[in-house]
Each structure stands twice: as C-alpha cells, then as structure tokens.
PDB file of C-alpha atoms and ligand atoms in Angstrom:
ATOM      1  CA  MET A 434       4.415-138.151 -19.737  1.00 44.00           C
ATOM      2  CA  ASP A 435       5.309-140.072 -22.838  1.00 48.00           C
ATOM      3  CA  ASN A 436       7.105-142.906 -21.081  1.00 53.00           C
ATOM      4  CA  ASN A 437      10.219-142.030 -23.593  1.00 85.00           C
ATOM      5  CA  ILE A 438      10.696-138.788 -21.824  1.00 93.00           C
ATOM      6  CA  ILE A 439      12.666-138.826 -18.404  1.00 95.00           C
ATOM      7  CA  GLU A 440      12.693-135.607 -16.977  1.00 97.00           C
ATOM      8  CA  GLY A 441      14.389-133.431 -13.854  1.00 97.00           C
ATOM      9  CA  LYS A 442      13.436-130.263 -12.351  1.00 97.00           C
ATOM     10  CA  ALA A 443      15.312-128.077  -9.727  1.00 97.00           C
ATOM     11  CA  ILE A 444      14.196-124.670  -8.813  1.00 96.00           C
ATOM     12  CA  GLY A 445      16.429-121.392  -8.140  1.00 94.00           C
ATOM     13  CA  LYS A 446      18.369-119.623  -5.117  1.00 95.00           C
ATOM     14  CA  ILE A 447      17.691-116.035  -3.744  1.00 96.00           C
ATOM     15  CA  ILE A 448      20.593-114.946  -1.549  1.00 97.00           C
ATOM     16  CA  LEU A 449      18.665-112.109   0.813  1.00 98.00           C
ATOM     17  CA  ILE A 450      22.270-111.568   2.076  1.00 98.00           C
ATOM     18  CA  GLY A 451      25.867-112.297   2.168  1.00 98.00           C
ATOM     19  CA  GLU A 452      26.888-112.965  -2.082  1.00 98.00           C
ATOM     20  CA  HIS A 453      30.334-112.310  -2.203  1.00 98.00           C
ATOM     21  CA  SER A 454      31.471-112.418   1.145  1.00 98.00           C
ATOM     22  CA  VAL A 455      30.536-115.878   1.322  1.00 98.00           C
ATOM     23  CA  VAL A 456      33.261-116.821  -1.064  1.00 98.00           C
ATOM     24  CA  TYR A 457      35.838-115.380   1.963  1.00 98.00           C
ATOM     25  CA  GLY A 458      34.569-117.665   4.410  1.00 98.00           C
ATOM     26  CA  GLN A 459      31.510-115.761   5.996  1.00 98.00           C
ATOM     27  CA  PRO A 460      28.291-116.299   6.264  1.00 98.00           C
ATOM     28  CA  ALA A 461      25.033-115.620   4.330  1.00 98.00           C
ATOM     29  CA  ILE A 462      21.207-116.672   4.125  1.00 98.00           C
ATOM     30  CA  ALA A 463      19.763-117.906   0.660  1.00 98.00           C
ATOM     31  CA  ILE A 464      16.016-119.363   0.750  1.00 97.00           C
ATOM     32  CA  PRO A 465      14.859-121.159  -2.368  1.00 95.00           C
ATOM     33  CA  PHE A 466      13.337-119.911  -5.526  1.00 94.00           C
ATOM     34  CA  LEU A 467      10.584-121.853  -6.284  1.00 92.00           C
ATOM     35  CA  LYS A 468       8.900-118.954  -8.697  1.00 89.00           C
ATOM     36  CA  ALA A 469      12.125-120.713 -10.358  1.00 90.00           C
ATOM     37  CA  GLN A 470      11.776-123.783 -12.295  1.00 93.00           C
ATOM     38  CA  ILE A 471      14.240-125.572 -14.730  1.00 95.00           C
ATOM     39  CA  LYS A 472      13.141-128.848 -16.383  1.00 97.00           C
ATOM     40  CA  ALA A 473      15.745-130.949 -18.217  1.00 97.00           C
ATOM     41  CA  SER A 474      14.099-133.529 -20.729  1.00 97.00           C
ATOM     42  CA  ILE A 475      15.641-136.484 -22.377  1.00 95.00           C
ATOM     43  CA  THR A 476      14.799-138.606 -24.729  1.00 95.00           C
ATOM     44  CA  LYS A 477      17.471-141.834 -26.292  1.00 90.00           C
ATOM     45  CA  SER A 478      18.029-140.853 -29.149  1.00 89.00           C
ATOM     46  CA  THR A 479      19.861-142.845 -32.781  1.00 85.00           C
ATOM     47  CA  SER A 480      22.043-139.957 -33.598  1.00 88.00           C
ATOM     48  CA  LYS A 481      24.244-137.976 -32.063  1.00 88.00           C
ATOM     49  CA  THR A 482      23.636-135.437 -28.899  1.00 89.00           C
ATOM     50  CA  LYS A 483      21.677-132.698 -28.920  1.00 93.00           C
ATOM     51  CA  LEU A 484      21.305-129.593 -26.668  1.00 94.00           C
ATOM     52  CA  ASP A 485      17.887-127.388 -26.770  1.00 95.00           C
ATOM     53  CA  ALA A 486      18.825-124.661 -23.696  1.00 93.00           C
ATOM     54  CA  TYR A 487      17.633-120.954 -23.961  1.00 88.00           C
ATOM     55  CA  SER A 488      18.911-119.933 -27.302  1.00 86.00           C
ATOM     56  CA  PHE A 489      20.455-122.628 -28.527  1.00 93.00           C
ATOM     57  CA  ASN A 490      19.974-125.336 -30.076  1.00 95.00           C
ATOM     58  CA  GLY A 491      21.888-128.030 -31.645  1.00 95.00           C
ATOM     59  CA  LEU A 492      24.576-131.206 -31.208  1.00 94.00           C
ATOM     60  CA  LEU A 493      26.126-130.945 -27.264  1.00 91.00           C
ATOM     61  CA  THR A 494      29.503-130.921 -29.274  1.00 90.00           C
ATOM     62  CA  ASP A 495      29.317-126.986 -30.776  1.00 94.00           C
ATOM     63  CA  ALA A 496      27.619-125.799 -27.988  1.00 93.00           C
ATOM     64  CA  SER A 497      28.757-121.894 -27.004  1.00 87.00           C
ATOM     65  CA  SER A 498      30.767-121.746 -24.081  1.00 86.00           C
ATOM     66  CA  ASN A 499      28.159-119.813 -21.909  1.00 85.00           C
ATOM     67  CA  LEU A 500      26.461-123.391 -21.573  1.00 92.00           C
ATOM     68  CA  LEU A 501      30.402-125.501 -20.637  1.00 92.00           C
ATOM     69  CA  GLY A 502      29.519-125.725 -17.138  1.00 93.00           C
ATOM     70  CA  LEU A 503      26.005-127.416 -18.724  1.00 94.00           C
ATOM     71  CA  THR A 504      28.063-129.678 -21.201  1.00 94.00           C
ATOM     72  CA  THR A 505      30.808-130.598 -19.536  1.00 94.00           C
ATOM     73  CA  VAL A 506      28.847-132.162 -16.360  1.00 95.00           C
ATOM     74  CA  ILE A 507      26.964-134.219 -18.988  1.00 93.00           C
ATOM     75  CA  LYS A 508      29.878-135.551 -20.717  1.00 91.00           C
ATOM     76  CA  LYS A 509      31.293-136.213 -17.184  1.00 93.00           C
ATOM     77  CA  VAL A 510      27.758-138.237 -16.198  1.00 93.00           C
ATOM     78  CA  LEU A 511      27.749-140.222 -19.449  1.00 89.00           C
ATOM     79  CA  GLU A 512      31.462-141.094 -19.495  1.00 88.00           C
ATOM     80  CA  ASP A 513      30.560-142.552 -15.636  1.00 89.00           C
ATOM     81  CA  PHE A 514      27.940-144.179 -16.802  1.00 88.00           C
ATOM     82  CA  ASN A 515      30.045-145.894 -19.635  1.00 81.00           C
ATOM     83  CA  GLN A 516      27.909-144.221 -22.249  1.00 75.00           C
ATOM     84  CA  THR A 517      29.359-142.359 -25.169  1.00 67.00           C
ATOM     85  CA  PRO A 518      28.655-138.699 -25.415  1.00 55.00           C
ATOM     86  CA  PHE A 519      26.390-139.548 -27.940  1.00 60.00           C
ATOM     87  CA  GLY A 520      22.479-140.796 -28.405  1.00 85.00           C
ATOM     88  CA  PHE A 521      19.983-138.295 -26.606  1.00 91.00           C
ATOM     89  CA  ASP A 522      18.214-135.108 -26.886  1.00 94.00           C
ATOM     90  CA  ILE A 523      18.047-133.273 -24.177  1.00 95.00           C
ATOM     91  CA  LYS A 524      15.785-130.177 -23.616  1.00 96.00           C
ATOM     92  CA  ILE A 525      15.966-127.357 -21.025  1.00 96.00           C
ATOM     93  CA  GLU A 526      12.636-125.673 -19.711  1.00 95.00           C
ATOM     94  CA  SER A 527      13.470-122.156 -17.851  1.00 92.00           C
ATOM     95  CA  SER A 528      10.853-120.064 -16.113  1.00 89.00           C
ATOM     96  CA  ILE A 529      13.319-117.746 -15.402  1.00 82.00           C
ATOM     97  CA  PRO A 530      16.260-116.293 -17.321  1.00 81.00           C
ATOM     98  CA  ALA A 531      19.099-116.977 -17.375  1.00 82.00           C
ATOM     99  CA  GLU A 532      22.276-115.091 -15.843  1.00 82.00           C
ATOM    100  CA  ARG A 533      19.978-112.698 -13.469  1.00 85.00           C
ATOM    101  CA  GLY A 534      21.755-114.138 -10.040  1.00 82.00           C
ATOM    102  CA  MET A 535      18.628-116.356  -9.174  1.00 87.00           C
ATOM    103  CA  GLY A 536      21.068-120.171  -9.450  1.00 84.00           C
ATOM    104  CA  SER A 537      20.024-121.182 -12.878  1.00 89.00           C
ATOM    105  CA  SER A 538      23.247-122.142 -14.139  1.00 91.00           C
ATOM    106  CA  ALA A 539      23.295-125.283 -10.669  1.00 94.00           C
ATOM    107  CA  ALA A 540      19.674-125.394 -11.020  1.00 95.00           C
ATOM    108  CA  VAL A 541      20.265-126.564 -14.622  1.00 95.00           C
ATOM    109  CA  SER A 542      22.949-129.149 -14.137  1.00 96.00           C
ATOM    110  CA  ALA A 543      20.672-129.854 -10.818  1.00 97.00           C
ATOM    111  CA  ALA A 544      18.191-131.066 -13.299  1.00 97.00           C
ATOM    112  CA  THR A 545      20.349-132.519 -16.067  1.00 97.00           C
ATOM    113  CA  VAL A 546      22.248-134.482 -13.611  1.00 97.00           C
ATOM    114  CA  ARG A 547      18.741-136.012 -12.031  1.00 98.00           C
ATOM    115  CA  ALA A 548      16.920-136.642 -15.699  1.00 97.00           C
ATOM    116  CA  LEU A 549      20.147-138.518 -16.430  1.00 95.00           C
ATOM    117  CA  TYR A 550      20.358-140.680 -13.005  1.00 96.00           C
ATOM    118  CA  LYS A 551      17.061-141.336 -14.100  1.00 95.00           C
ATOM    119  CA  PHE A 552      17.355-142.585 -16.907  1.00 93.00           C
ATOM    120  CA  PHE A 553      19.587-144.938 -16.047  1.00 91.00           C
ATOM    121  CA  ASN A 554      17.726-145.578 -13.000  1.00 93.00           C
ATOM    122  CA  VAL A 555      20.977-145.163 -10.821  1.00 94.00           C
ATOM    123  CA  ALA A 556      19.852-143.902  -7.047  1.00 96.00           C
ATOM    124  CA  LEU A 557      21.004-139.969  -6.549  1.00 96.00           C
ATOM    125  CA  ASP A 558      21.912-139.266  -3.214  1.00 96.00           C
ATOM    126  CA  ASN A 559      22.493-135.436  -2.045  1.00 96.00           C
ATOM    127  CA  GLN A 560      26.032-135.345  -2.206  1.00 96.00           C
ATOM    128  CA  LYS A 561      26.698-137.519  -5.286  1.00 97.00           C
ATOM    129  CA  LEU A 562      23.939-134.523  -6.662  1.00 98.00           C
ATOM    130  CA  THR A 563      26.129-131.686  -4.455  1.00 98.00           C
ATOM    131  CA  ASP A 564      29.440-132.723  -6.179  1.00 97.00           C
ATOM    132  CA  LEU A 565      28.371-133.220 -10.156  1.00 97.00           C
ATOM    133  CA  VAL A 566      26.424-129.350  -9.660  1.00 97.00           C
ATOM    134  CA  ASN A 567      29.648-127.936  -8.087  1.00 96.00           C
ATOM    135  CA  PHE A 568      31.817-129.194 -10.816  1.00 95.00           C
ATOM    136  CA  SER A 569      29.984-127.861 -13.193  1.00 96.00           C
ATOM    137  CA  GLU A 570      29.630-124.254 -11.296  1.00 95.00           C
ATOM    138  CA  LYS A 571      33.440-124.103 -10.881  1.00 94.00           C
ATOM    139  CA  ILE A 572      33.812-124.127 -14.612  1.00 92.00           C
ATOM    140  CA  TYR A 573      30.893-121.513 -14.800  1.00 85.00           C
ATOM    141  CA  HIS A 574      32.580-119.354 -12.011  1.00 85.00           C
ATOM    142  CA  GLY A 575      35.980-119.964 -11.118  1.00 82.00           C
ATOM    143  CA  ASN A 576      35.483-120.101  -7.250  1.00 87.00           C
ATOM    144  CA  PRO A 577      32.413-120.540  -5.874  1.00 94.00           C
ATOM    145  CA  SER A 578      31.632-120.316  -2.690  1.00 97.00           C
ATOM    146  CA  GLY A 579      29.115-123.167  -3.094  1.00 96.00           C
ATOM    147  CA  ILE A 580      25.862-121.630  -1.834  1.00 97.00           C
ATOM    148  CA  ASP A 581      24.017-121.844  -5.006  1.00 96.00           C
ATOM    149  CA  THR A 582      24.457-125.619  -5.357  1.00 97.00           C
ATOM    150  CA  ALA A 583      23.553-126.151  -1.597  1.00 97.00           C
ATOM    151  CA  ILE A 584      20.002-124.691  -2.304  1.00 97.00           C
ATOM    152  CA  VAL A 585      19.470-125.946  -5.743  1.00 96.00           C
ATOM    153  CA  VAL A 586      20.211-129.508  -4.586  1.00 97.00           C
ATOM    154  CA  ASN A 587      18.592-129.127  -0.668  1.00 97.00           C
ATOM    155  CA  GLU A 588      15.818-127.059  -1.746  1.00 96.00           C
ATOM    156  CA  LYS A 589      15.917-125.129   2.063  1.00 96.00           C
ATOM    157  CA  PRO A 590      16.951-122.044   3.478  1.00 97.00           C
ATOM    158  CA  LEU A 591      19.990-121.749   4.327  1.00 98.00           C
ATOM    159  CA  TYR A 592      22.544-120.125   6.898  1.00 98.00           C
ATOM    160  CA  TYR A 593      25.177-120.976   4.702  1.00 98.00           C
ATOM    161  CA  ILE A 594      29.475-121.327   6.094  1.00 98.00           C
ATOM    162  CA  LYS A 595      31.259-122.630   2.710  1.00 97.00           C
ATOM    163  CA  ASN A 596      32.466-125.622   3.721  1.00 95.00           C
ATOM    164  CA  GLN A 597      30.680-126.010   7.023  1.00 97.00           C
ATOM    165  CA  ALA A 598      27.970-128.222   7.712  1.00 96.00           C
ATOM    166  CA  LEU A 599      24.531-127.170   6.418  1.00 96.00           C
ATOM    167  CA  LEU A 600      22.414-124.763   8.712  1.00 97.00           C
ATOM    168  CA  GLU A 601      19.040-124.929   8.037  1.00 96.00           C
ATOM    169  CA  PHE A 602      17.231-121.454   8.372  1.00 96.00           C
ATOM    170  CA  ASP A 603      13.701-121.689   9.658  1.00 92.00           C
ATOM    171  CA  TYR A 604      12.408-118.157   9.343  1.00 92.00           C
ATOM    172  CA  HIS A 605       9.143-116.580   9.620  1.00 94.00           C
ATOM    173  CA  LEU A 606       8.666-113.053   8.141  1.00 97.00           C
ATOM    174  CA  ASP A 607       5.426-110.853   8.048  1.00 97.00           C
ATOM    175  CA  ALA A 608       6.757-109.390   5.193  1.00 98.00           C
ATOM    176  CA  PHE A 609       7.242-109.629   1.342  1.00 98.00           C
ATOM    177  CA  LEU A 610      10.155-109.914  -0.931  1.00 98.00           C
ATOM    178  CA  ILE A 611       9.896-108.140  -4.810  1.00 98.00           C
ATOM    179  CA  VAL A 612      12.563-109.674  -6.427  1.00 97.00           C
ATOM    180  CA  THR A 613      13.538-107.199  -9.930  1.00 97.00           C
ATOM    181  CA  ASP A 614      14.538-108.709 -13.285  1.00 96.00           C
ATOM    182  CA  THR A 615      16.782-105.710 -14.247  1.00 96.00           C
ATOM    183  CA  GLY A 616      16.766-106.914 -17.313  1.00 95.00           C
ATOM    184  CA  GLU A 617      20.845-106.481 -17.908  1.00 95.00           C
ATOM    185  CA  LYS A 618      22.414-110.350 -17.109  1.00 91.00           C
ATOM    186  CA  GLY A 619      24.684-110.841 -14.799  1.00 90.00           C
ATOM    187  CA  ASN A 620      28.445-111.639 -14.928  1.00 90.00           C
ATOM    188  CA  THR A 621      28.791-113.985 -11.635  1.00 91.00           C
ATOM    189  CA  LYS A 622      32.669-114.727 -12.723  1.00 91.00           C
ATOM    190  CA  LEU A 623      33.344-111.615 -14.052  1.00 93.00           C
ATOM    191  CA  ALA A 624      32.290-110.199 -10.940  1.00 96.00           C
ATOM    192  CA  VAL A 625      33.938-112.417  -8.110  1.00 95.00           C
ATOM    193  CA  THR A 626      37.113-111.933  -9.860  1.00 95.00           C
ATOM    194  CA  ASN A 627      36.409-107.865  -9.700  1.00 96.00           C
ATOM    195  CA  VAL A 628      36.151-108.602  -5.877  1.00 97.00           C
ATOM    196  CA  LYS A 629      39.356-110.219  -5.540  1.00 97.00           C
ATOM    197  CA  SER A 630      41.137-107.207  -7.520  1.00 97.00           C
ATOM    198  CA  PHE A 631      39.624-104.690  -5.513  1.00 98.00           C
ATOM    199  CA  ILE A 632      40.735-107.271  -2.100  1.00 98.00           C
ATOM    200  CA  ASP A 633      44.155-107.311  -3.607  1.00 98.00           C
ATOM    201  CA  ASN A 634      44.128-103.814  -4.866  1.00 98.00           C
ATOM    202  CA  ASN A 635      42.637-102.239  -1.630  1.00 98.00           C
ATOM    203  CA  VAL A 636      44.129-105.320   0.684  1.00 98.00           C
ATOM    204  CA  SER A 637      42.304-103.253   4.394  1.00 98.00           C
ATOM    205  CA  LEU A 638      39.235-101.609   2.872  1.00 98.00           C
ATOM    206  CA  GLY A 639      38.664-104.496   1.026  1.00 98.00           C
ATOM    207  CA  ASN A 640      38.852-107.457   4.183  1.00 98.00           C
ATOM    208  CA  GLN A 641      36.803-104.946   6.243  1.00 98.00           C
ATOM    209  CA  ILE A 642      34.074-104.555   3.792  1.00 98.00           C
ATOM    210  CA  ILE A 643      33.731-108.279   3.289  1.00 98.00           C
ATOM    211  CA  LYS A 644      33.530-108.604   7.930  1.00 98.00           C
ATOM    212  CA  ASP A 645      30.969-105.856   7.736  1.00 98.00           C
ATOM    213  CA  LEU A 646      28.978-108.079   5.004  1.00 98.00           C
ATOM    214  CA  GLY A 647      29.695-111.071   7.358  1.00 98.00           C
ATOM    215  CA  ASN A 648      28.496-109.208  10.361  1.00 98.00           C
ATOM    216  CA  LEU A 649      25.391-107.753   9.138  1.00 98.00           C
ATOM    217  CA  THR A 650      24.430-110.854   7.825  1.00 98.00           C
ATOM    218  CA  GLU A 651      24.657-112.124  11.531  1.00 98.00           C
ATOM    219  CA  GLN A 652      22.582-109.680  12.413  1.00 98.00           C
ATOM    220  CA  ALA A 653      19.949-110.426   9.366  1.00 98.00           C
ATOM    221  CA  GLN A 654      19.691-113.957  10.628  1.00 98.00           C
ATOM    222  CA  LYS A 655      18.815-112.561  14.189  1.00 98.00           C
ATOM    223  CA  VAL A 656      16.597-109.482  13.332  1.00 98.00           C
ATOM    224  CA  ILE A 657      14.508-112.205  10.608  1.00 97.00           C
ATOM    225  CA  LEU A 658      14.359-114.857  13.990  1.00 96.00           C
ATOM    226  CA  LYS A 659      13.001-111.493  16.107  1.00 97.00           C
ATOM    227  CA  ASN A 660      10.271-111.139  12.760  1.00 97.00           C
ATOM    228  CA  ASN A 661      11.503-107.512  12.796  1.00 98.00           C
ATOM    229  CA  ALA A 662      11.324-106.645   8.777  1.00 98.00           C
ATOM    230  CA  LYS A 663      11.967-103.131   9.715  1.00 98.00           C
ATOM    231  CA  SER A 664      15.709-103.694  10.671  1.00 98.00           C
ATOM    232  CA  LEU A 665      16.071-106.556   7.746  1.00 98.00           C
ATOM    233  CA  GLY A 666      15.176-103.659   4.988  1.00 98.00           C
ATOM    234  CA  ASP A 667      17.920-101.215   7.195  1.00 98.00           C
ATOM    235  CA  ILE A 668      20.436-104.443   6.896  1.00 98.00           C
ATOM    236  CA  MET A 669      19.759-105.020   3.307  1.00 98.00           C
ATOM    237  CA  ASN A 670      20.487-101.574   2.534  1.00 98.00           C
ATOM    238  CA  GLN A 671      23.373-100.735   4.435  1.00 98.00           C
ATOM    239  CA  ALA A 672      24.557-104.706   2.315  1.00 98.00           C
ATOM    240  CA  GLN A 673      24.030-102.861  -1.524  1.00 98.00           C
ATOM    241  CA  ASN A 674      25.802 -99.923   0.209  1.00 98.00           C
ATOM    242  CA  LEU A 675      28.722-102.580   0.955  1.00 98.00           C
ATOM    243  CA  LEU A 676      28.559-104.215  -2.147  1.00 98.00           C
ATOM    244  CA  SER A 677      28.469-101.243  -4.558  1.00 98.00           C
ATOM    245  CA  GLN A 678      31.876-100.167  -3.235  1.00 98.00           C
ATOM    246  CA  LEU A 679      33.382-103.804  -4.002  1.00 98.00           C
ATOM    247  CA  GLY A 680      31.772-103.038  -7.331  1.00 97.00           C
ATOM    248  CA  VAL A 681      29.097-105.542  -7.948  1.00 98.00           C
ATOM    249  CA  SER A 682      26.490-102.356  -8.603  1.00 98.00           C
ATOM    250  CA  ASN A 683      25.379-100.627 -11.330  1.00 97.00           C
ATOM    251  CA  THR A 684      23.498 -97.532 -12.399  1.00 97.00           C
ATOM    252  CA  MET A 685      20.697 -99.794 -12.949  1.00 97.00           C
ATOM    253  CA  ILE A 686      20.756-101.730  -9.913  1.00 98.00           C
ATOM    254  CA  ASP A 687      21.220 -98.129  -8.063  1.00 98.00           C
ATOM    255  CA  ASN A 688      18.085 -96.812 -10.322  1.00 98.00           C
ATOM    256  CA  LEU A 689      15.647 -99.559  -9.366  1.00 98.00           C
ATOM    257  CA  ASN A 690      16.726 -99.685  -5.512  1.00 98.00           C
ATOM    258  CA  LYS A 691      16.338 -96.007  -5.691  1.00 98.00           C
ATOM    259  CA  VAL A 692      12.838 -96.652  -6.969  1.00 98.00           C
ATOM    260  CA  ALA A 693      12.060 -98.974  -4.489  1.00 98.00           C
ATOM    261  CA  ILE A 694      13.227 -97.178  -1.301  1.00 98.00           C
ATOM    262  CA  GLU A 695      11.498 -94.169  -2.311  1.00 98.00           C
ATOM    263  CA  ASN A 696       8.173 -96.050  -2.832  1.00 98.00           C
ATOM    264  CA  ASN A 697       7.978 -96.962   0.970  1.00 97.00           C
ATOM    265  CA  ALA A 698      10.811-100.927   0.233  1.00 98.00           C
ATOM    266  CA  LEU A 699      12.838-101.431   3.653  1.00 98.00           C
ATOM    267  CA  GLY A 700      15.330-102.341   2.118  1.00 98.00           C
ATOM    268  CA  SER A 701      16.121-102.788  -1.568  1.00 98.00           C
ATOM    269  CA  LYS A 702      19.943-104.862  -2.928  1.00 98.00           C
ATOM    270  CA  LEU A 703      20.929-106.443  -5.497  1.00 98.00           C
ATOM    271  CA  THR A 704      20.744-110.044  -5.431  1.00 97.00           C
ATOM    272  CA  GLY A 705      23.908-112.748  -6.349  1.00 96.00           C
ATOM    273  CA  GLY A 706      26.773-111.932  -8.165  1.00 95.00           C
ATOM    274  CA  GLY A 707      25.704-108.194  -9.386  1.00 96.00           C
ATOM    275  CA  LEU A 708      27.149-106.513 -12.476  1.00 96.00           C
ATOM    276  CA  GLY A 709      23.306-107.397 -13.526  1.00 95.00           C
ATOM    277  CA  GLY A 710      21.251-109.289 -12.952  1.00 96.00           C
ATOM    278  CA  CYS A 711      17.997-108.829 -10.178  1.00 96.00           C
ATOM    279  CA  ILE A 712      17.338-106.605  -7.534  1.00 98.00           C
ATOM    280  CA  ILE A 713      15.314-107.748  -3.918  1.00 98.00           C
ATOM    281  CA  SER A 714      12.863-105.804  -2.396  1.00 98.00           C
ATOM    282  CA  LEU A 715      11.836-105.922   0.900  1.00 98.00           C
ATOM    283  CA  CYS A 716       8.007-104.580   1.385  1.00 98.00           C
ATOM    284  CA  LYS A 717       5.958-104.832   4.784  1.00 97.00           C
ATOM    285  CA  SER A 718       2.443-105.530   2.840  1.00 97.00           C
ATOM    286  CA  LYS A 719       1.319-107.131  -0.251  1.00 97.00           C
ATOM    287  CA  LYS A 720      -0.445-104.454  -1.224  1.00 98.00           C
ATOM    288  CA  ASP A 721       3.332-101.998  -1.142  1.00 98.00           C
ATOM    289  CA  ALA A 722       4.814-105.255  -2.587  1.00 98.00           C
ATOM    290  CA  GLU A 723       2.259-104.898  -5.987  1.00 98.00           C
ATOM    291  CA  LEU A 724       2.442-100.572  -5.367  1.00 98.00           C
ATOM    292  CA  ILE A 725       6.485-101.078  -5.927  1.00 98.00           C
ATOM    293  CA  SER A 726       6.667-103.340  -8.690  1.00 98.00           C
ATOM    294  CA  ARG A 727       4.392-101.873 -10.854  1.00 98.00           C
ATOM    295  CA  LYS A 728       7.143 -98.814 -10.300  1.00 98.00           C
ATOM    296  CA  LEU A 729       9.653-100.946 -11.433  1.00 98.00           C
ATOM    297  CA  LEU A 730       8.475-101.503 -14.298  1.00 98.00           C
ATOM    298  CA  ALA A 731       7.965 -98.451 -14.954  1.00 98.00           C
ATOM    299  CA  ASN A 732      11.048 -97.756 -14.692  1.00 98.00           C
ATOM    300  CA  GLY A 733      12.900 -99.946 -17.198  1.00 97.00           C
ATOM    301  CA  ALA A 734      12.609-103.698 -14.635  1.00 97.00           C
ATOM    302  CA  LYS A 735      11.764-106.430 -17.154  1.00 96.00           C
ATOM    303  CA  GLY A 736      10.211-108.542 -14.376  1.00 95.00           C
ATOM    304  CA  THR A 737       9.101-108.742 -10.758  1.00 96.00           C
ATOM    305  CA  TRP A 738       8.053-111.886  -9.139  1.00 96.00           C
ATOM    306  CA  ILE A 739       6.590-111.602  -5.278  1.00 97.00           C
ATOM    307  CA  MET A 740       6.844-113.444  -2.330  1.00 96.00           C
ATOM    308  CA  ASP A 741       5.429-113.942   0.947  1.00 96.00           C
ATOM    309  CA  MET A 742       8.034-114.313   3.034  1.00 96.00           C
ATOM    310  CA  ARG A 743       5.759-115.780   5.966  1.00 94.00           C
ATOM    311  CA  LYS A 744       5.871-119.901   6.582  1.00 83.00           C
ATOM    312  CA  GLU A 745       2.991-120.744   5.843  1.00 77.00           C
ATOM    313  CA  LYS A 746       2.620-118.868   2.828  1.00 77.00           C
ATOM    314  CA  ARG A 747       5.543-119.103   1.505  1.00 72.00           C
ATOM    315  CA  ASP A 748       5.878-119.501  -2.194  1.00 70.00           C
TER     316      ASP A 748
HETATM  317  C1  LIG B1719      26.751-116.168  -6.787  1.00 74.45           C
HETATM  318  O1  LIG B1719      24.813-116.725  -6.431  1.00 74.45           O
HETATM  319  C2  LIG B1719      26.176-115.922  -4.870  1.00 74.45           C
HETATM  320  C3  LIG B1719      28.785-115.210  -5.270  1.00 74.45           C
HETATM  321  O2  LIG B1719      28.659-115.073  -3.768  1.00 74.45           O
HETATM  322  C4  LIG B1719      29.375-116.240  -5.575  1.00 74.45           C
HETATM  323  C5  LIG B1719      29.364-117.955  -5.027  1.00 74.45           C
HETATM  324  O3  LIG B1719      28.781-117.462  -3.725  1.00 74.45           O
HETATM  325  O4  LIG B1719      29.818-118.192  -5.416  1.00 74.45           O
HETATM  326  C6  LIG B1719      28.911-114.239  -5.678  1.00 74.45           C
END
C-alpha cells in the first residue's frame, strides 16, 4: 500500500427475512454479505476535497443528492476533527452496485468513516461508528430501523430488533443462497414511505401484515436453528407474498422469483427495501443453485452470487 493512501473497508448485508416490518419493531434476520466489499481510500491533497464514488467524480461540495448521506457524514467527521472539508481525495471502490438492497449506503459510509479515523489516528469503537453510519442512513432513508448499520458495523449474523441490544444469530444451514441483482435500482426511502402510506390507508390490514411478517421471522429463526432449509423456503415464499401486498415488489422481482421456484428453489423473495434491487433464492444444493443462477441470468437478472450457508463453509 502506498504510505500516503489510507484505506477503510466494509462489507454489505443481506436481510433473510423481516425487511420493512423491522421498521415497526418486529424482528428481522440479516447476515453479512462478504461478497460485497467496499473500500474507501483517502489521500491528503492541497486542493478542495474531491470524491470519486460510483458514477460521480468531482468536488465533494458538488456531489449529487444520492450521495448526500456520504458527503454529510464526511463533512461531520472533518468538523469533529476541526478540519474544514477541504484537502482530501476520497475514492470509493465497490464490488457491488449501489441501491440494490445490499446495504451499500451503510457500507460506503462505514468504510469512509473508518478511513478518516485511521487517517487522524483516532480510535473508533463500534458505538461511535454506529452513530455516524446511522446519521448518514437517516439522510439516505429517512426512518431506518438501523439493521443495515448493525450488520455493516458488527459483521455478524443478527436477529435484530430495533432499539434493542444486538443478538448474534449463530446458524448453520445445509443450503445455498443465491443473491440475484435484478438490474433495477431499488429505492429504500420510497419503499419505506410507500409502506407507511399503505398502513395509514389500510390500518387493520397493514398492521396485520407487519405482525404476520414478524411471526414469519420468528418461525424462520426456529427452522434455521433446526437446519430445516425446506421450511425456511416456504416461509420465504410467504414473506414475499406479504411484501408484495405491501407494494414493495415489482414485475421483475416477481418474474425472477417465479423462475427460481419453477427451477427447484426452496423459496425466493426480495431482500432489502424492494422496488427493484435484489432477490434471494434458497437452494438445496450447490448444483441446484448453479442451475437456477443460470436460469435467472437467462431471464434478465444482471448478476448472481451464490452463498454457502453451512457454518464452516460460509463465504
Ligand atoms: C432496508 O435494507 C431494510 C428496510 O427494512 C428499511 C430499514 O430497516 O431501515 C426496508
């Protein structure tokens, strides 16, 4: 590594079950997504701070509004260190596309904050990092449950309930999970807003769906602990149905879920905010996962990643 370049890294997350209902206090299960690697590199410069992230490359102060969470947290950290927001080149490299429900916004903020703290040689504990990443997530998503931040900061599978102490979820599942990029950008902020409107307009049905999603997460926890992938698949399908009723699925997600199920997936659902983004499909074997992955790509998916869910093989 060039001595002048300081790096911070972070990984993404996958919500197995419980997205959206987690905003309303129900439990959710999420796992680190190690194939999503985000790197922030910073170098001191003599001119104004520049940012090179995704499709933006220019002055920090000119960054587009979809980077507002990141630029605001950068300014905040620089202010905390009594630095003006001038004099750094910040470059973000990501192995995953942005806005696909894989926690990239939290991961980009975490990687950058880690790099800045390293640069200033100040210790950064998980609580401080959590506060800063949540600060940027609020700008991106309005009313985040904190689940993305919790996974990105702690890098452990979690049974997560908003505003409660973190519960690590140590699991082993004889199964493979395909994470599929639909190629369409998700929009977590809009999806969370739409769900709120749905509940406001359909109070009894909306609250029932949220409760049912919470119950499904509880059931998922039990069947995962019994290493019962088949039942988890059924539960995932039920969760997809409820998320669809809440209005956060779309045609591409529905089509790809159908392709996965028709080709022997145990279950398939959207993951994260929805309205685009990614789906996850649970498969009995690696062979099934590879075949289903090919079918998904042939039906319009833009990318797939296969995760081994066995404890000792997890990747
Ligand atoms: C986004 O990854 C998950 C949502 O439940 C929003 C949140 O929990 O903040 C949709």
